[in-house]
Coordinates of C-alpha atoms and ligand atoms in Angstrom, one line a residue:
M1416 CA 105.0 125.6 142.9
V1417 CA 101.4 125.7 142.7
Q1418 CA 98.4 125.1 145.1
E1419 CA 100.1 128.1 146.4
R1420 CA 100.7 130.3 144.3
D1421 CA 97.7 133.1 142.2
D1422 CA 99.5 132.6 139.3
M1423 CA 99.4 129.2 138.7
I1424 CA 97.0 126.6 137.1
G1425 CA 97.8 122.8 137.5
L1426 CA 97.1 121.1 134.4
D1427 CA 97.4 117.4 134.1
A1428 CA 97.2 117.1 129.3
S1429 CA 97.3 113.8 127.9
I1430 CA 99.8 110.9 126.9
L1431 CA 98.9 110.5 123.4
M1432 CA 97.9 113.3 121.6
H1433 CA 97.2 114.2 118.0
P1434 CA 101.4 113.7 116.4
Q1435 CA 100.5 117.0 114.1
T1436 CA 101.4 118.4 117.9
W1437 CA 105.3 117.0 117.6
A1438 CA 105.7 118.9 113.9
A1439 CA 104.5 121.3 115.6
S1440 CA 106.5 122.4 117.8
G1441 CA 110.0 120.4 115.9
H1442 CA 110.4 116.9 118.3
L1443 CA 109.5 115.7 114.4
K1444 CA 112.8 117.2 113.1
E1445 CA 115.2 117.7 115.7
F1446 CA 114.5 115.7 118.7
A1447 CA 116.7 113.4 118.3
D1448 CA 120.5 111.8 119.8
P1449 CA 123.2 111.0 117.1
L1450 CA 123.6 107.3 117.6
V1451 CA 127.0 105.0 116.0
E1452 CA 127.4 101.1 115.9
C1453 CA 130.2 99.2 116.8
K1454 CA 131.0 96.4 113.8
S1455 CA 132.1 94.1 116.1
C1456 CA 129.9 94.5 119.4
H1457 CA 126.8 95.7 117.4
Q1458 CA 126.6 97.7 120.8
R1459 CA 124.8 101.0 120.4
W1460 CA 126.3 104.5 122.4
R1461 CA 125.5 107.6 121.8
V1462 CA 127.9 109.8 120.5
D1463 CA 128.0 112.3 123.5
D1464 CA 128.5 109.6 126.0
L1465 CA 131.6 109.0 124.0
A1466 CA 135.8 109.9 124.9
G1467 CA 137.7 108.2 123.0
N1468 CA 137.0 106.4 118.9
G1469 CA 136.7 102.7 119.6
C1470 CA 133.7 100.8 121.1
P1471 CA 134.0 101.7 124.9
D1472 CA 133.1 97.5 125.7
C1473 CA 135.4 95.7 123.5
G1474 CA 138.2 98.3 120.9
G1475 CA 136.0 97.8 117.7
E1476 CA 135.6 100.1 115.5
L1477 CA 132.1 102.5 115.0
T1478 CA 130.0 103.3 112.1
E1479 CA 129.3 106.9 110.8
P1480 CA 126.9 108.7 113.7
R1481 CA 123.0 108.4 112.5
Q1482 CA 120.2 110.6 114.0
F1483 CA 118.3 108.9 116.1
N1484 CA 114.3 109.8 116.8
L1485 CA 113.8 109.0 120.6
M1486 CA 110.3 109.1 120.5
F1487 CA 108.1 105.9 120.7
K1488 CA 105.9 105.3 118.4
T1489 CA 102.9 103.4 118.6
F1490 CA 99.1 103.0 116.4
M1491 CA 95.9 104.6 116.9
G1492 CA 92.6 102.4 115.8
P1493 CA 93.2 98.7 115.0
I1494 CA 95.5 99.7 111.9
E1495 CA 99.2 99.1 112.3
D1496 CA 100.2 101.9 108.8
E1497 CA 101.6 105.0 108.7
A1498 CA 98.8 107.1 108.5
S1499 CA 97.4 105.9 111.8
V1500 CA 101.1 106.3 113.4
V1501 CA 100.9 108.6 117.1
Y1502 CA 103.7 109.2 120.0
L1503 CA 103.7 109.3 123.8
R1504 CA 105.0 112.5 125.0
P1505 CA 108.5 112.9 125.7
E1506 CA 107.8 115.6 127.0
T1507 CA 105.0 116.7 129.3
A1508 CA 105.1 120.9 127.3
Q1509 CA 103.1 120.8 124.6
G1510 CA 100.4 119.7 126.2
I1511 CA 100.3 122.6 128.7
F1512 CA 101.1 124.5 124.3
V1513 CA 97.7 122.8 122.4
N1514 CA 95.9 123.2 126.1
F1515 CA 96.7 127.7 126.0
Q1516 CA 93.6 128.7 125.4
N1517 CA 91.8 126.4 126.9
V1518 CA 93.1 127.0 130.2
L1519 CA 92.2 131.2 129.3
N1520 CA 88.8 129.9 128.7
T1521 CA 87.8 128.6 131.5
T1522 CA 90.2 130.3 133.9
R1523 CA 90.0 133.9 132.8
K1524 CA 93.4 134.0 134.1
R1525 CA 95.5 137.4 132.6
L1526 CA 99.4 138.0 131.7
P1527 CA 101.7 136.9 133.6
F1528 CA 100.3 132.9 134.5
G1529 CA 101.7 130.3 134.5
I1530 CA 100.2 126.8 133.6
A1531 CA 102.3 123.8 135.5
Q1532 CA 102.2 119.9 135.1
I1533 CA 103.5 116.8 136.3
G1534 CA 103.5 113.2 134.7
K1535 CA 105.2 111.0 132.7
A1536 CA 107.7 111.6 129.4
F1537 CA 108.8 108.9 127.6
R1538 CA 111.7 108.8 125.0
N1539 CA 113.9 105.8 123.8
E1540 CA 117.3 107.1 125.4
I1541 CA 120.5 104.9 123.1
T1542 CA 121.5 104.2 127.1
T1543 CA 120.1 104.7 130.7
G1544 CA 121.4 104.2 133.5
N1545 CA 123.2 105.7 136.9
F1546 CA 120.1 104.7 138.3
I1547 CA 117.3 106.6 137.9
F1548 CA 119.1 109.2 136.4
R1549 CA 118.3 107.9 132.8
S1550 CA 115.4 106.2 132.1
R1551 CA 113.6 105.9 129.1
E1552 CA 109.9 105.9 131.5
F1553 CA 110.1 109.5 133.4
E1554 CA 108.6 112.4 135.3
Q1555 CA 108.8 115.3 134.6
M1556 CA 107.4 118.7 136.6
E1557 CA 106.9 121.3 133.8
I1558 CA 106.1 125.2 133.8
E1559 CA 105.2 127.5 131.5
F1560 CA 104.9 130.9 132.3
F1561 CA 103.5 133.3 129.5
V1562 CA 103.9 136.9 129.9
K1563 CA 104.6 140.2 127.9
P1564 CA 107.3 140.7 126.2
G1565 CA 110.0 142.2 127.2
S1566 CA 109.4 141.6 130.5
D1567 CA 110.8 138.2 129.5
K1568 CA 113.9 139.0 130.9
E1569 CA 112.5 139.8 134.0
W1570 CA 110.6 137.1 134.4
F1571 CA 113.7 133.9 133.8
D1572 CA 115.9 135.8 136.3
Y1573 CA 113.3 135.3 138.8
W1574 CA 112.0 131.3 137.6
L1575 CA 116.7 131.1 137.8
E1576 CA 116.0 132.3 141.3
E1577 CA 112.8 130.7 142.6
R1578 CA 114.1 127.0 141.1
F1579 CA 117.4 127.3 142.4
N1580 CA 115.4 128.1 145.7
W1581 CA 113.1 125.1 145.4
Y1582 CA 116.1 122.8 145.8
T1583 CA 117.6 124.5 148.8
K1584 CA 114.5 124.9 150.9
L1585 CA 114.4 120.6 151.0
G1586 CA 117.2 120.5 151.6
I1587 CA 119.4 120.1 149.3
K1588 CA 123.2 121.4 150.3
K1589 CA 124.6 125.0 147.9
E1590 CA 127.6 123.7 147.6
N1591 CA 126.1 120.6 145.2
L1592 CA 124.6 122.9 143.1
K1593 CA 125.6 125.2 140.2
L1594 CA 123.8 127.1 138.0
R1595 CA 125.1 126.7 134.6
Q1596 CA 124.2 129.1 131.4
H1597 CA 124.2 127.2 128.1
M1598 CA 126.5 128.7 125.4
K1599 CA 125.7 130.4 122.3
K1600 CA 126.5 126.6 119.8
E1601 CA 124.4 124.6 123.0
L1602 CA 121.2 127.0 123.2
A1603 CA 118.1 125.1 121.1
H1604 CA 117.1 126.4 117.7
Y1605 CA 113.4 129.0 119.8
A1606 CA 115.7 129.7 123.2
K1607 CA 117.4 132.6 123.9
E1608 CA 118.5 131.5 126.5
C1609 CA 119.0 129.1 129.5
Y1610 CA 120.6 127.7 131.7
D1611 CA 120.7 124.8 134.1
I1612 CA 120.5 122.9 137.9
E1613 CA 122.4 120.9 138.1
Y1614 CA 123.7 118.7 141.1
Q1615 CA 127.1 116.8 141.9
F1616 CA 125.5 113.2 142.0
P1617 CA 128.0 110.6 143.1
M1618 CA 128.9 110.2 139.4
G1619 CA 129.8 114.5 138.6
W1620 CA 127.8 117.4 138.2
A1621 CA 124.8 116.4 135.9
E1622 CA 122.0 118.1 135.0
L1623 CA 118.7 118.5 137.0
E1624 CA 116.8 121.1 135.9
G1625 CA 116.5 123.7 132.3
I1626 CA 115.4 126.7 132.7
A1627 CA 114.6 128.5 129.2
N1628 CA 113.2 131.3 127.5
R1629 CA 111.2 130.2 124.8
A1630 CA 110.4 133.9 123.4
D1631 CA 106.7 133.0 121.3
Y1632 CA 108.3 129.8 119.8
D1633 CA 105.6 127.3 120.7
L1634 CA 102.8 129.4 120.3
T1635 CA 103.6 130.9 116.9
Q1636 CA 104.6 126.9 115.7
H1637 CA 101.5 126.3 117.2
A1638 CA 98.5 128.8 115.3
N1639 CA 100.8 128.4 112.1
F1640 CA 100.2 124.1 112.5
S1641 CA 96.9 124.8 113.0
T1642 CA 95.8 127.8 111.8
K1643 CA 93.9 128.9 115.7
S1644 CA 95.1 132.1 116.1
L1645 CA 96.7 131.9 120.2
E1646 CA 96.8 135.6 120.3
Y1647 CA 96.0 136.8 123.9
F1648 CA 94.7 140.5 124.0
D1649 CA 95.7 143.0 127.1
D1650 CA 93.0 145.0 128.2
E1651 CA 95.4 147.7 129.5
S1652 CA 97.7 148.3 125.8
K1653 CA 94.9 147.3 123.9
E1654 CA 97.3 144.9 122.4
H1655 CA 96.8 141.7 120.4
F1656 CA 100.1 139.5 121.2
I1657 CA 101.7 136.2 120.9
P1658 CA 102.8 135.9 125.3
Y1659 CA 106.1 135.5 125.5
V1660 CA 107.1 131.9 127.8
I1661 CA 109.5 131.2 130.5
E1662 CA 110.1 127.7 131.2
P1663 CA 111.0 125.6 134.3
S1664 CA 111.5 122.0 133.0
A1665 CA 113.0 119.1 135.5
G1666 CA 112.7 115.9 136.3
V1667 CA 111.0 114.6 138.8
D1668 CA 113.6 111.4 139.1
R1669 CA 116.5 113.0 139.0
S1670 CA 115.3 114.9 141.8
A1671 CA 114.3 112.1 143.5
L1672 CA 117.8 111.0 143.2
A1673 CA 120.3 114.2 144.5
F1674 CA 117.0 114.8 147.5
L1675 CA 118.6 110.5 148.8
C1676 CA 122.0 111.4 147.7
D1677 CA 122.2 114.5 150.1
A1678 CA 120.1 112.9 153.1
Y1679 CA 122.4 109.6 153.4
D1680 CA 124.2 109.3 156.3
E1681 CA 126.2 107.1 158.8
E1682 CA 126.4 108.3 162.5
P1683 CA 128.5 105.2 164.3
D1684 CA 126.3 103.7 167.4
K1685 CA 127.7 101.8 169.5
E1686 CA 129.8 99.0 167.2
E1687 CA 127.1 99.2 164.5
I1688 CA 126.2 102.6 162.6
R1689 CA 123.0 104.3 162.6
V1690 CA 122.6 105.3 158.4
L1691 CA 119.2 107.7 158.3
L1692 CA 118.4 109.7 156.0
H1693 CA 117.6 113.6 156.6
L1694 CA 114.8 114.2 153.8
H1695 CA 112.7 116.6 154.6
P1696 CA 109.2 116.5 155.8
A1697 CA 107.8 117.5 152.7
L1698 CA 109.7 114.8 150.7
A1699 CA 109.4 111.8 153.4
P1700 CA 107.1 109.0 152.4
I1701 CA 106.3 108.2 156.0
K1702 CA 105.5 111.2 158.1
V1703 CA 105.2 109.9 161.0
A1704 CA 105.4 106.0 162.5
V1705 CA 102.7 104.3 165.0
L1706 CA 104.6 101.6 167.8
P1707 CA 103.0 99.9 170.5
L1708 CA 106.4 99.1 173.0
S1709 CA 105.2 95.7 173.1
R1710 CA 101.8 93.5 171.2
R1711 CA 101.0 93.2 174.6
E1712 CA 96.7 93.3 173.4
K1713 CA 96.6 96.5 174.9
L1714 CA 98.9 98.5 174.3
V1715 CA 97.9 97.8 170.5
E1716 CA 94.1 98.3 170.6
V1717 CA 95.4 102.5 172.1
T1718 CA 98.3 102.2 168.5
K1719 CA 95.7 101.1 166.4
Q1720 CA 93.3 103.4 166.9
I1721 CA 96.1 106.2 167.0
Y1722 CA 96.9 105.3 163.9
A1723 CA 93.5 105.6 162.6
D1724 CA 93.4 108.7 163.2
L1725 CA 96.9 109.9 162.4
R1726 CA 96.4 108.3 158.8
Q1727 CA 94.0 110.4 157.8
C1728 CA 95.6 113.5 158.1
W1729 CA 99.4 112.1 156.8
M1730 CA 101.0 108.5 155.9
V1731 CA 101.5 106.8 158.6
S1732 CA 103.1 103.0 159.3
Y1733 CA 102.6 100.8 161.9
D1734 CA 105.0 98.5 163.0
D1735 CA 105.6 96.3 166.1
A1736 CA 108.4 94.3 165.2
Q1737 CA 110.9 93.1 166.7
S1738 CA 112.8 95.0 169.7
I1739 CA 111.6 98.9 169.9
G1740 CA 115.4 100.7 169.3
R1741 CA 115.0 98.2 165.9
R1742 CA 112.5 99.8 164.4
Y1743 CA 114.3 103.5 165.7
R1744 CA 116.9 102.4 163.0
R1745 CA 113.8 101.4 160.3
Q1746 CA 112.0 104.6 160.4
D1747 CA 115.2 106.5 160.0
E1748 CA 116.8 104.8 156.7
I1749 CA 113.4 105.4 154.8
G1750 CA 113.8 109.0 156.9
T1751 CA 110.4 109.4 158.2
P1752 CA 111.0 112.5 160.8
F1753 CA 108.6 111.6 163.3
C1754 CA 107.7 107.8 165.4
V1755 CA 105.5 108.0 168.3
T1756 CA 105.7 105.5 170.9
I1757 CA 102.4 104.0 173.2
D1758 CA 103.9 102.2 176.5
F1759 CA 102.6 100.7 179.6
Q1760 CA 102.5 103.9 180.9
S1761 CA 100.9 105.9 177.7
L1762 CA 97.7 103.1 179.4
E1763 CA 97.5 105.6 182.5
D1764 CA 98.1 108.9 181.5
N1765 CA 98.1 108.9 178.0
Q1766 CA 99.9 110.0 176.5
V1767 CA 102.4 109.1 174.6
T1768 CA 106.3 109.4 173.3
I1769 CA 107.0 111.5 169.9
R1770 CA 110.4 110.5 168.6
E1771 CA 112.9 112.4 166.3
R1772 CA 114.6 111.0 163.7
D1773 CA 117.5 113.9 163.5
T1774 CA 118.8 114.7 166.8
M1775 CA 116.7 111.7 168.8
N1776 CA 115.1 113.9 171.1
Q1777 CA 112.0 112.5 172.5
I1778 CA 109.2 114.8 173.8
R1779 CA 105.8 113.3 176.1
V1780 CA 102.2 114.7 174.6
P1781 CA 99.1 113.9 175.6
I1782 CA 97.4 111.8 173.2
K1783 CA 94.5 114.8 172.4
E1784 CA 97.3 117.0 171.5
L1785 CA 98.9 114.6 169.4
R1786 CA 97.2 116.2 165.5
T1787 CA 98.6 119.3 166.4
T1788 CA 101.5 118.5 167.8
L1789 CA 102.9 116.8 165.1
A1790 CA 101.1 119.1 162.5
A1791 CA 103.4 121.0 164.5
K1792 CA 106.1 119.8 163.9
L1793 CA 106.2 118.5 160.6
S1794 CA 105.5 121.7 159.4
G1795 CA 109.1 122.9 160.8
E1796 CA 107.9 124.8 163.9
E1797 CA 110.0 124.4 166.8
L1798 CA 108.2 123.4 169.9
F1799 CA 109.7 124.6 172.7
V1800 CA 106.2 125.8 174.9
L1801 CA 105.5 121.7 175.4
P1802 CA 102.0 121.2 175.5
P1803 CA 100.5 120.6 179.7
G1804 CA 102.3 118.0 181.1
G1805 CA 104.9 116.7 179.1
Q1806 CA 108.3 116.4 179.1
I1807 CA 111.5 116.5 176.9
W1808 CA 115.1 114.5 177.2
K1809 CA 117.1 113.0 174.6
E1810 CA 117.7 109.5 174.1
E1811 CA 121.0 107.7 175.0
K1812 CA 122.9 106.5 172.1
Ligands
ATP546 P1 119.8 115.1 129.4 O1 120.5 116.8 128.1 O2 120.5 114.8 130.7 O3 118.9 114.4 128.0 P2 117.8 117.0 128.7 O4 118.4 118.0 128.5 O5 117.4 116.5 127.3 O6 118.6 116.1 129.0 P3 114.9 118.2 128.4 O7 114.8 117.6 127.5 O8 115.0 119.7 128.9 O9 116.6 117.0 129.0 O10 114.1 117.4 130.1 C1 113.7 118.8 131.0 C2 113.9 117.4 132.3 O11 113.5 116.1 132.7 C3 115.3 116.9 133.0 O12 116.4 118.3 133.2 C4 116.0 116.0 133.4 O13 115.8 116.0 134.7 C5 114.5 115.6 133.6 N1 114.5 113.8 132.0 C6 115.6 114.7 130.6 N2 115.0 112.9 129.7 C7 115.6 112.1 130.8 C8 115.4 110.2 131.2 N3 115.9 109.9 130.5 N4 116.0 110.2 131.9 C9 115.1 110.8 133.9 N5 115.2 112.0 133.7 C10 115.2 112.7 132.1

């Protein structure tokens, strides 16, 4: 989304911003959920989460809903008064808008282009839960893609498809994903059009990401509040205008949960079961595990050399505890795509075994070819032509 595109700039803005940012964005006024409290047990609930009229815990009577602002407050400087209130950002997007002019000046990008940011966001959610689906401190990944007014519909459709495909390319099954269009009454006050990408979690369909056409709402608001123009001059048409913006806004934690749910698998394995995560290699936290067949000094020495070499390129794990079968299973369970095993034969022929997580196929490659072979396999290449002197076979179940 960022590194491999010409039209995207990565940004890391601050978490504490000028409090007026949140007046301009509308968060101070609008960023609230309706909250009710049980009159008997004093448990608090978000109205949207309630099915019936009474308290879900004790059946008690509930208070009238009141609006509860979800922003966390703190104080800037030593005096804790109203004038020094600042907020932990409830989204990363506003950091992009307030830096729009800086990015434009320093990168000299022309429309259409986007600014992307990954970072922590904080919301004082009334109820958290479903593991990491909803928490109070979470990670967002957002893009604000600035376009010429009039081309916004085209770019909206482009990003809808691009973002949907991002999940499927990284391994989410198509049947577990859907696009849901926001109804008119559901649309945020600034949005022209909005879709959610939803995933079928074990607890039901729920939002992974929202994609919205926010038109010129945000830049106009920040220009008004700061009294600094955020107009863009288009060299081709010689016009001044405020760009429109398309915003894909996704949750890292929710995506991680979806990737885990989709990747989890259990296979029969003799009397036991093999638990494995079919994670896409790009998502696997550990790419390669290096395993000496035993703890014999000579084997450990060669293995450690290979470990030192490979960890310059990837996150690599070294494991010499318990049987080789157990160690393979441990790596399967955390989704490590490849294990490299160093055995006694390796000391003589300078070859090692690469074992694949999903198929359990094994190939034998010369140590000097190991880095290039793993790089090719991690980027998804099927290696039909084995390096000279290599072999291929399948592990006995
Ligand atoms: P919801 O309706 O589930 O509260 P939202 O519509 O308020 O979410 P957005 O404001 O659109 O969420 O935020 C963009 C993305 O940030 C969401 O699609 C989600 O992936 C993620 N996100 C939002 N709130 C949380 C949270 N409390 N915990 C984890 N991720 C979150």
